[in-house]
Amino acid sequence: MRAAPTQEDIRRQNLGALLRRVHILGPVSRAQLTAGMGLNRSTIGALTTDLTEAGLVLEEQPRDPGGGRGRPSLVVRARSQRVYVLAFGVGVDRLVAARVGLGGAILDRREIQRPGGPFGVDETLERLAEFAAALSEAAAPEARCVGAAAAVPAMVARDGGELRYGPNIGWRAEPFGARLSAAAGREVVIGNDGDLGALGEHTRGAAVGYDDAVYIHGDVGIGGGIIAGGRPLTGADGCAAEIGHMVVNPDGRPCPCGSYGCWETEIGEAALLRGPGRGGTLGRDAVHAAVDAASRGDKDAEETLRTVGDWLGIGVANLVNLLNPRIVVFGGTLRIVYPATAAQVRSRINRTALATHREHLRLRTAVLGDDAPLHGAAELAFTGLFDNPLEFTSS
Ligand SMILES: [Zn+2]
């Protein structure tokens, strides 16, 4: 039997919940916090005072006090310049690092594009460590880093340290979390980029307010993340939602994972750029060029895009039947591909998905764009702060 929570446990939980609320919703009045959290006014007052003294939030008079009687309710605001996390994004074609303030705004960032495919672990670690040092140096002297996390295009073990396998970057059984922590000089948790893209869009993007959502991320491969009942679906090993490796065409092409006809072989960048005259170059620019060519009436490009749209719809319909999401969000290069194939995708869903499942289904592109996994990494990095805000008080 678990021991009953102590007063101190309850206070810690309430502090974390209140701080998280301010982080997600932005500046919010004490009155709104009182109503939203179901706690009484004096408790909210005591909690915000603790968080203010800890340097995590500011309280200020509302800009527009309104015409009501009595004293206007103080507005609680996150101290985003003082409290921040480091978020890293390892992409197949870019590396990015950002300083993300409490409240979720990207305050500063460093980024390089790396077209041309697989790259080494050592080089990646070196670059990310340089980015981390530059970002920390540029922060105000009183600013405090409260966590760090990285999104990687690979399956990640449940404890968030070991990278199991990244077919499209060729990394396997790599203690990437430990090595990045050593290189960056602080603990860095790692997560799958599809999972973190889903978390980002669910927290601050297209899937806000949807407890059942599927995020699909396209680049060379296809990644994904699933939010079920308001929580990320992790699977037994932390490796769920490898939707790019659903087999949709057993007679199809070989996949880097070793199987044949995985969804990503039919809708990944290579499928779109496979047609004649495409030159074999992958990447965002090539995807744009292929979609443009189709819109200008290039017959080969039109045909290829139509085929990709069909496969995209077939895969989404399977996911819809399996998971019954309320929203499907298209991220990465699928932000370019989906709008150009929306008719095919809808038509496939209408033919294949169950009527009950598609009735209230929304299909949207990612609001956070290519930064969805980066925002998700920031949310992951803030988790420790919300678990125990006052641990971060001193200094
Ligand atoms: Zn595969």
GROMACS .gro file of C-alpha atoms and ligand atoms in nm:
model
  396
    1MET     CA    1   0.000   0.000   0.000
    2ARG     CA    2   0.129   0.345  -0.087
    3ALA     CA    3   0.164   0.595   0.193
    4ALA     CA    4  -0.083   0.881   0.188
    5PRO     CA    5   0.065   1.199   0.042
    6THR     CA    6   0.197   1.442   0.300
    7GLN     CA    7   0.107   1.813   0.312
    8GLU     CA    8   0.447   1.876   0.157
    9ASP     CA    9   0.374   1.636  -0.134
   10ILE     CA   10   0.042   1.809  -0.198
   11ARG     CA   11   0.203   2.152  -0.192
   12ARG     CA   12   0.475   2.037  -0.432
   13GLN     CA   13   0.215   1.891  -0.671
   14ASN     CA   14   0.008   2.209  -0.659
   15LEU     CA   15   0.312   2.428  -0.720
   16GLY     CA   16   0.405   2.214  -1.021
   17ALA     CA   17   0.051   2.215  -1.158
   18LEU     CA   18   0.017   2.591  -1.119
   19LEU     CA   19   0.356   2.660  -1.278
   20ARG     CA   20   0.278   2.427  -1.567
   21ARG     CA   21  -0.053   2.605  -1.621
   22VAL     CA   22   0.122   2.943  -1.645
   23HIS     CA   23   0.383   2.786  -1.876
   24ILE     CA   24   0.119   2.647  -2.112
   25LEU     CA   25  -0.151   2.916  -2.102
   26GLY     CA   26   0.067   3.225  -2.079
   27PRO     CA   27  -0.005   3.513  -1.838
   28VAL     CA   28  -0.307   3.418  -1.632
   29SER     CA   29  -0.486   3.594  -1.346
   30ARG     CA   30  -0.508   3.458  -0.992
   31ALA     CA   31  -0.884   3.448  -1.038
   32GLN     CA   32  -0.850   3.226  -1.348
   33LEU     CA   33  -0.606   2.999  -1.165
   34THR     CA   34  -0.849   2.973  -0.873
   35ALA     CA   35  -1.131   2.874  -1.107
   36GLY     CA   36  -0.919   2.645  -1.328
   37MET     CA   37  -0.742   2.452  -1.051
   38GLY     CA   38  -1.035   2.410  -0.814
   39LEU     CA   39  -0.836   2.547  -0.519
   40ASN     CA   40  -0.941   2.834  -0.295
   41ARG     CA   41  -0.815   3.189  -0.333
   42SER     CA   42  -0.583   3.192  -0.035
   43THR     CA   43  -0.414   2.866  -0.147
   44ILE     CA   44  -0.355   3.011  -0.495
   45GLY     CA   45  -0.217   3.326  -0.331
   46ALA     CA   46   0.025   3.124  -0.116
   47LEU     CA   47   0.139   2.912  -0.414
   48THR     CA   48   0.202   3.211  -0.641
   49THR     CA   49   0.394   3.384  -0.359
   50ASP     CA   50   0.618   3.076  -0.325
   51LEU     CA   51   0.678   3.065  -0.700
   52THR     CA   52   0.747   3.439  -0.710
   53GLU     CA   53   1.000   3.412  -0.428
   54ALA     CA   54   1.163   3.122  -0.610
   55GLY     CA   55   1.214   3.349  -0.911
   56LEU     CA   56   0.995   3.137  -1.141
   57VAL     CA   57   0.704   3.377  -1.198
   58LEU     CA   58   0.621   3.746  -1.166
   59GLU     CA   59   0.296   3.892  -1.046
   60GLU     CA   60   0.178   4.217  -1.191
   61GLN     CA   61  -0.127   4.440  -1.210
   62PRO     CA   62  -0.345   4.358  -1.510
   63ARG     CA   63  -0.303   4.595  -1.806
   64ASP     CA   64  -0.677   4.618  -1.838
   65PRO     CA   65  -0.819   4.595  -1.485
   66GLY     CA   66  -1.176   4.591  -1.621
   67GLY     CA   67  -1.473   4.771  -1.472
   68GLY     CA   68  -1.555   4.528  -1.192
   69ARG     CA   69  -1.577   4.620  -0.828
   70GLY     CA   70  -1.299   4.550  -0.584
   71ARG     CA   71  -0.929   4.497  -0.642
   72PRO     CA   72  -0.837   4.350  -0.982
   73SER     CA   73  -0.682   4.004  -0.972
   74LEU     CA   74  -0.301   3.996  -1.012
   75VAL     CA   75  -0.169   3.841  -1.331
   76VAL     CA   76   0.089   3.561  -1.299
   77ARG     CA   77   0.353   3.547  -1.570
   78ALA     CA   78   0.641   3.303  -1.631
   79ARG     CA   79   0.991   3.451  -1.598
   80SER     CA   80   1.091   3.328  -1.940
   81GLN     CA   81   1.420   3.515  -1.961
   82ARG     CA   82   1.534   3.387  -1.623
   83VAL     CA   83   1.427   3.023  -1.642
   84TYR     CA   84   1.500   2.822  -1.954
   85VAL     CA   85   1.580   2.479  -2.098
   86LEU     CA   86   1.806   2.370  -2.381
   87ALA     CA   87   1.629   2.180  -2.659
   88PHE     CA   88   1.817   1.996  -2.935
   89GLY     CA   89   1.688   1.862  -3.264
   90VAL     CA   90   1.885   1.605  -3.461
   91GLY     CA   91   1.731   1.585  -3.807
   92VAL     CA   92   1.831   1.378  -4.106
   93ASP     CA   93   1.925   1.702  -4.281
   94ARG     CA   94   1.969   1.959  -4.005
   95LEU     CA   95   2.095   2.012  -3.651
   96VAL     CA   96   1.931   2.268  -3.428
   97ALA     CA   97   1.960   2.381  -3.069
   98ALA     CA   98   1.751   2.637  -2.888
   99ARG     CA   99   1.719   2.814  -2.557
  100VAL     CA  100   1.349   2.789  -2.472
  101GLY     CA  101   1.213   3.006  -2.192
  102LEU     CA  102   0.959   2.905  -1.931
  103GLY     CA  103   0.635   2.980  -2.115
  104GLY     CA  104   0.756   2.803  -2.428
  105ALA     CA  105   0.906   3.081  -2.640
  106ILE     CA  106   1.224   3.010  -2.834
  107LEU     CA  107   1.459   3.283  -2.705
  108ASP     CA  108   1.767   3.198  -2.909
  109ARG     CA  109   1.875   2.929  -3.152
  110ARG     CA  110   2.167   2.785  -3.348
  111GLU     CA  111   2.118   2.573  -3.657
  112ILE     CA  112   2.301   2.414  -3.950
  113GLN     CA  113   2.161   2.242  -4.256
  114ARG     CA  114   2.328   1.916  -4.349
  115PRO     CA  115   2.193   1.793  -4.678
  116GLY     CA  116   2.330   1.469  -4.809
  117GLY     CA  117   2.239   1.196  -4.570
  118PRO     CA  118   2.401   0.996  -4.292
  119PHE     CA  119   2.643   1.165  -4.057
  120GLY     CA  120   2.860   1.055  -3.770
  121VAL     CA  121   2.774   1.048  -3.402
  122ASP     CA  122   3.100   1.219  -3.297
  123GLU     CA  123   3.054   1.509  -3.534
  124THR     CA  124   2.692   1.551  -3.421
  125LEU     CA  125   2.790   1.556  -3.053
  126GLU     CA  126   3.064   1.808  -3.120
  127ARG     CA  127   2.827   2.045  -3.298
  128LEU     CA  128   2.552   2.017  -3.038
  129ALA     CA  129   2.803   2.084  -2.758
  130GLU     CA  130   2.922   2.397  -2.943
  131PHE     CA  131   2.561   2.512  -2.982
  132ALA     CA  132   2.488   2.450  -2.614
  133ALA     CA  133   2.793   2.651  -2.505
  134ALA     CA  134   2.705   2.940  -2.737
  135LEU     CA  135   2.343   2.949  -2.620
  136SER     CA  136   2.438   2.940  -2.251
  137GLU     CA  137   2.696   3.211  -2.300
  138ALA     CA  138   2.442   3.437  -2.470
  139ALA     CA  139   2.192   3.400  -2.184
  140ALA     CA  140   2.166   3.670  -1.917
  141PRO     CA  141   2.397   3.611  -1.615
  142GLU     CA  142   2.102   3.551  -1.381
  143ALA     CA  143   1.931   3.310  -1.624
  144ARG     CA  144   1.907   2.953  -1.503
  145CYS     CA  145   1.899   2.638  -1.718
  146VAL     CA  146   1.658   2.389  -1.558
  147GLY     CA  147   1.680   2.099  -1.803
  148ALA     CA  148   1.783   1.975  -2.147
  149ALA     CA  149   1.644   1.727  -2.398
  150ALA     CA  150   1.707   1.620  -2.756
  151ALA     CA  151   1.481   1.490  -3.033
  152VAL     CA  152   1.647   1.220  -3.244
  153PRO     CA  153   1.524   1.040  -3.559
  154ALA     CA  154   1.557   0.701  -3.394
  155MET     CA  155   1.392   0.460  -3.156
  156VAL     CA  156   1.482   0.546  -2.798
  157ALA     CA  157   1.470   0.315  -2.496
  158ARG     CA  158   1.204   0.391  -2.241
  159ASP     CA  159   1.443   0.541  -1.985
  160GLY     CA  160   1.535   0.810  -2.237
  161GLY     CA  161   1.907   0.742  -2.254
  162GLU     CA  162   1.993   0.482  -2.514
  163LEU     CA  163   1.926   0.526  -2.880
  164ARG     CA  164   1.823   0.182  -3.004
  165TYR     CA  165   1.809   0.217  -3.380
  166GLY     CA  166   1.780   0.493  -3.638
  167PRO     CA  167   1.743   0.333  -3.982
  168ASN     CA  168   1.778   0.658  -4.174
  169ILE     CA  169   2.087   0.782  -3.990
  170GLY     CA  170   2.247   0.441  -3.956
  171TRP     CA  171   2.295   0.465  -3.577
  172ARG     CA  172   2.240   0.158  -3.364
  173ALA     CA  173   2.269   0.084  -2.989
  174GLU     CA  174   2.427   0.420  -2.920
  175PRO     CA  175   2.437   0.561  -2.563
  176PHE     CA  176   2.358   0.896  -2.716
  177GLY     CA  177   2.191   1.047  -2.409
  178ALA     CA  178   2.494   0.976  -2.190
  179ARG     CA  179   2.738   1.098  -2.454
  180LEU     CA  180   2.543   1.416  -2.523
  181SER     CA  181   2.516   1.479  -2.147
  182ALA     CA  182   2.894   1.447  -2.118
  183ALA     CA  183   2.952   1.673  -2.419
  184ALA     CA  184   2.703   1.939  -2.309
  185GLY     CA  185   2.813   1.932  -1.944
  186ARG     CA  186   2.464   1.863  -1.807
  187GLU     CA  187   2.207   1.588  -1.821
  188VAL     CA  188   2.030   1.566  -2.157
  189VAL     CA  189   1.730   1.335  -2.194
  190ILE     CA  190   1.662   1.204  -2.544
  191GLY     CA  191   1.334   1.120  -2.714
  192ASN     CA  192   1.211   1.004  -3.053
  193ASP     CA  193   1.145   1.298  -3.286
  194GLY     CA  194   0.799   1.171  -3.386
  195ASP     CA  195   0.694   1.132  -3.023
  196LEU     CA  196   0.828   1.477  -2.939
  197GLY     CA  197   0.665   1.628  -3.248
  198ALA     CA  198   0.334   1.491  -3.122
  199LEU     CA  199   0.403   1.634  -2.776
  200GLY     CA  200   0.492   1.973  -2.926
  201GLU     CA  201   0.179   1.991  -3.143
  202HIS     CA  202  -0.037   1.865  -2.857
  203THR     CA  203   0.101   2.128  -2.618
  204ARG     CA  204   0.130   2.431  -2.845
  205GLY     CA  205   0.023   2.345  -3.198
  206ALA     CA  206  -0.255   2.199  -3.411
  207ALA     CA  207  -0.352   1.929  -3.160
  208VAL     CA  208  -0.407   2.153  -2.856
  209GLY     CA  209  -0.726   2.038  -2.682
  210TYR     CA  210  -0.732   1.699  -2.859
  211ASP     CA  211  -0.678   1.406  -2.626
  212ASP     CA  212  -0.653   1.161  -2.914
  213ALA     CA  213  -0.414   1.270  -3.184
  214VAL     CA  214  -0.173   1.120  -3.436
  215TYR     CA  215   0.128   1.318  -3.555
  216ILE     CA  216   0.300   1.203  -3.876
  217HIS     CA  217   0.644   1.341  -3.953
  218GLY     CA  218   0.789   1.313  -4.302
  219ASP     CA  219   1.145   1.346  -4.424
  220VAL     CA  220   1.362   1.072  -4.574
  221GLY     CA  221   1.167   0.838  -4.349
  222ILE     CA  222   0.829   0.862  -4.182
  223GLY     CA  223   0.809   0.900  -3.806
  224GLY     CA  224   0.516   0.949  -3.580
  225GLY     CA  225   0.379   1.004  -3.236
  226ILE     CA  226   0.047   0.909  -3.080
  227ILE     CA  227  -0.142   1.085  -2.803
  228ALA     CA  228  -0.409   0.852  -2.659
  229GLY     CA  229  -0.640   0.967  -2.383
  230GLY     CA  230  -0.427   1.279  -2.337
  231ARG     CA  231  -0.103   1.083  -2.286
  232PRO     CA  232   0.179   0.980  -2.517
  233LEU     CA  233   0.154   0.616  -2.625
  234THR     CA  234   0.497   0.470  -2.549
  235GLY     CA  235   0.472   0.093  -2.584
  236ALA     CA  236   0.655  -0.158  -2.364
  237ASP     CA  237   1.004  -0.042  -2.465
  238GLY     CA  238   0.929   0.323  -2.537
  239CYS     CA  239   0.939   0.257  -2.910
  240ALA     CA  240   0.570   0.269  -3.011
  241ALA     CA  241   0.436   0.464  -3.309
  242GLU     CA  242   0.694   0.351  -3.564
  243ILE     CA  243   0.420   0.413  -3.816
  244GLY     CA  244   0.665   0.451  -4.104
  245HIS     CA  245   0.730   0.078  -4.076
  246MET     CA  246   0.369  -0.037  -4.104
  247VAL     CA  247   0.377  -0.270  -4.402
  248VAL     CA  248   0.128  -0.139  -4.656
  249ASN     CA  249   0.266  -0.307  -4.968
  250PRO     CA  250   0.433  -0.647  -4.906
  251ASP     CA  251   0.541  -0.659  -5.271
  252GLY     CA  252   0.695  -0.315  -5.243
  253ARG     CA  253   1.048  -0.182  -5.220
  254PRO     CA  254   1.310  -0.269  -4.958
  255CYS     CA  255   1.311  -0.045  -4.652
  256PRO     CA  256   1.625   0.055  -4.456
  257CYS     CA  257   1.474  -0.136  -4.158
  258GLY     CA  258   1.518  -0.465  -4.347
  259SER     CA  259   1.153  -0.520  -4.436
  260TYR     CA  260   0.967  -0.456  -4.763
  261GLY     CA  261   0.689  -0.217  -4.855
  262CYS     CA  262   0.691  -0.018  -4.531
  263TRP     CA  263   0.473   0.295  -4.542
  264GLU     CA  264   0.782   0.516  -4.567
  265THR     CA  265   0.894   0.346  -4.887
  266GLU     CA  266   0.563   0.460  -5.043
  267ILE     CA  267   0.527   0.813  -4.900
  268GLY     CA  268   0.879   0.916  -4.786
  269GLU     CA  269   1.084   1.164  -4.988
  270ALA     CA  270   1.234   0.892  -5.208
  271ALA     CA  271   0.886   0.785  -5.326
  272LEU     CA  272   0.803   1.138  -5.434
  273LEU     CA  273   1.136   1.196  -5.603
  274ARG     CA  274   1.155   0.859  -5.773
  275GLY     CA  275   1.001   0.974  -6.100
  276PRO     CA  276   1.197   1.045  -6.417
  277GLY     CA  277   1.410   1.359  -6.428
  278ARG     CA  278   1.420   1.408  -6.052
  279GLY     CA  279   1.796   1.354  -6.029
  280GLY     CA  280   1.786   1.148  -5.710
  281THR     CA  281   1.845   1.444  -5.474
  282LEU     CA  282   1.643   1.428  -5.155
  283GLY     CA  283   1.547   1.708  -4.920
  284ARG     CA  284   1.292   1.979  -4.864
  285ASP     CA  285   1.381   2.180  -5.177
  286ALA     CA  286   1.344   1.871  -5.395
  287VAL     CA  287   1.002   1.797  -5.238
  288HIS     CA  288   0.892   2.155  -5.308
  289ALA     CA  289   1.018   2.124  -5.667
  290ALA     CA  290   0.829   1.797  -5.722
  291VAL     CA  291   0.503   1.942  -5.589
  292ASP     CA  292   0.552   2.260  -5.796
  293ALA     CA  293   0.614   2.055  -6.109
  294ALA     CA  294   0.289   1.865  -6.052
  295SER     CA  295   0.096   2.189  -6.003
  296ARG     CA  296   0.237   2.320  -6.333
  297GLY     CA  297   0.102   2.014  -6.511
  298ASP     CA  298   0.415   1.798  -6.542
  299LYS     CA  299   0.253   1.461  -6.615
  300ASP     CA  300   0.517   1.242  -6.447
  301ALA     CA  301   0.518   1.460  -6.137
  302GLU     CA  302   0.137   1.459  -6.124
  303GLU     CA  303   0.125   1.081  -6.153
  304THR     CA  304   0.388   1.032  -5.882
  305LEU     CA  305   0.216   1.275  -5.647
  306ARG     CA  306  -0.119   1.104  -5.703
  307THR     CA  307   0.032   0.766  -5.615
  308VAL     CA  308   0.195   0.908  -5.302
  309GLY     CA  309  -0.139   1.068  -5.206
  310ASP     CA  310  -0.313   0.732  -5.241
  311TRP     CA  311  -0.062   0.559  -5.015
  312LEU     CA  312  -0.075   0.846  -4.769
  313GLY     CA  313  -0.453   0.806  -4.749
  314ILE     CA  314  -0.433   0.427  -4.711
  315GLY     CA  315  -0.191   0.454  -4.420
  316VAL     CA  316  -0.389   0.729  -4.249
  317ALA     CA  317  -0.710   0.525  -4.287
  318ASN     CA  318  -0.541   0.230  -4.112
  319LEU     CA  319  -0.424   0.453  -3.830
  320VAL     CA  320  -0.771   0.604  -3.801
  321ASN     CA  321  -0.934   0.260  -3.778
  322LEU     CA  322  -0.678   0.143  -3.525
  323LEU     CA  323  -0.657   0.447  -3.297
  324ASN     CA  324  -0.976   0.647  -3.355
  325PRO     CA  325  -0.798   0.985  -3.327
  326ARG     CA  326  -0.989   1.312  -3.346
  327ILE     CA  327  -0.706   1.479  -3.535
  328VAL     CA  328  -0.418   1.376  -3.761
  329VAL     CA  329  -0.136   1.630  -3.793
  330PHE     CA  330   0.107   1.626  -4.086
  331GLY     CA  331   0.457   1.752  -4.005
  332GLY     CA  332   0.799   1.775  -4.171
  333THR     CA  333   0.788   1.749  -4.551
  334LEU     CA  334   0.431   1.615  -4.526
  335ARG     CA  335   0.337   1.979  -4.462
  336ILE     CA  336   0.417   2.024  -4.831
  337VAL     CA  337   0.286   1.689  -4.956
  338TYR     CA  338  -0.045   1.669  -4.770
  339PRO     CA  339  -0.201   1.997  -4.897
  340ALA     CA  340  -0.109   1.892  -5.253
  341THR     CA  341  -0.271   1.549  -5.213
  342ALA     CA  342  -0.559   1.629  -4.977
  343ALA     CA  343  -0.825   1.515  -5.225
  344GLN     CA  344  -0.660   1.172  -5.269
  345VAL     CA  345  -0.607   1.134  -4.898
  346ARG     CA  346  -0.969   1.218  -4.814
  347SER     CA  347  -1.102   0.995  -5.087
  348ARG     CA  348  -0.895   0.699  -4.962
  349ILE     CA  349  -1.006   0.763  -4.605
  350ASN     CA  350  -1.369   0.779  -4.717
  351ARG     CA  351  -1.334   0.444  -4.892
  352THR     CA  352  -1.127   0.268  -4.626
  353ALA     CA  353  -1.182   0.413  -4.280
  354LEU     CA  354  -1.486   0.322  -4.074
  355ALA     CA  355  -1.765   0.578  -4.092
  356THR     CA  356  -1.777   0.611  -3.713
  357HIS     CA  357  -1.405   0.687  -3.704
  358ARG     CA  358  -1.397   0.944  -3.981
  359GLU     CA  359  -1.710   1.135  -3.883
  360HIS     CA  360  -1.535   1.388  -3.657
  361LEU     CA  361  -1.184   1.342  -3.793
  362ARG     CA  362  -0.976   1.651  -3.862
  363LEU     CA  363  -0.669   1.654  -4.086
  364ARG     CA  364  -0.427   1.944  -4.033
  365THR     CA  365  -0.070   2.050  -4.106
  366ALA     CA  366   0.164   2.111  -3.812
  367VAL     CA  367   0.136   2.463  -3.669
  368LEU     CA  368   0.489   2.456  -3.526
  369GLY     CA  369   0.636   2.360  -3.863
  370ASP     CA  370   0.976   2.196  -3.856
  371ASP     CA  371   1.016   2.298  -3.493
  372ALA     CA  372   0.743   2.066  -3.360
  373PRO     CA  373   0.999   1.808  -3.229
  374LEU     CA  374   1.215   2.091  -3.089
  375HIS     CA  375   0.919   2.230  -2.890
  376GLY     CA  376   0.841   1.875  -2.774
  377ALA     CA  377   1.202   1.837  -2.657
  378ALA     CA  378   1.164   2.161  -2.460
  379GLU     CA  379   0.848   2.029  -2.294
  380LEU     CA  380   1.032   1.709  -2.202
  381ALA     CA  381   1.318   1.916  -2.058
  382PHE     CA  382   1.078   2.118  -1.840
  383THR     CA  383   0.927   1.803  -1.683
  384GLY     CA  384   1.171   1.799  -1.388
  385LEU     CA  385   1.089   2.159  -1.300
  386PHE     CA  386   0.716   2.086  -1.284
  387ASP     CA  387   0.779   1.775  -1.073
  388ASN     CA  388   0.946   1.984  -0.806
  389PRO     CA  389   0.957   2.360  -0.875
  390LEU     CA  390   1.118   2.464  -0.549
  391GLU     CA  391   1.418   2.243  -0.607
  392PHE     CA  392   1.518   2.508  -0.858
  393THR     CA  393   1.480   2.800  -0.617
  394SER     CA  394   1.822   2.874  -0.477
  395SER     CA  395   2.037   3.133  -0.658
  396ZN      ZN  396   1.070  -0.030  -4.262
   0.00000   0.00000   0.00000
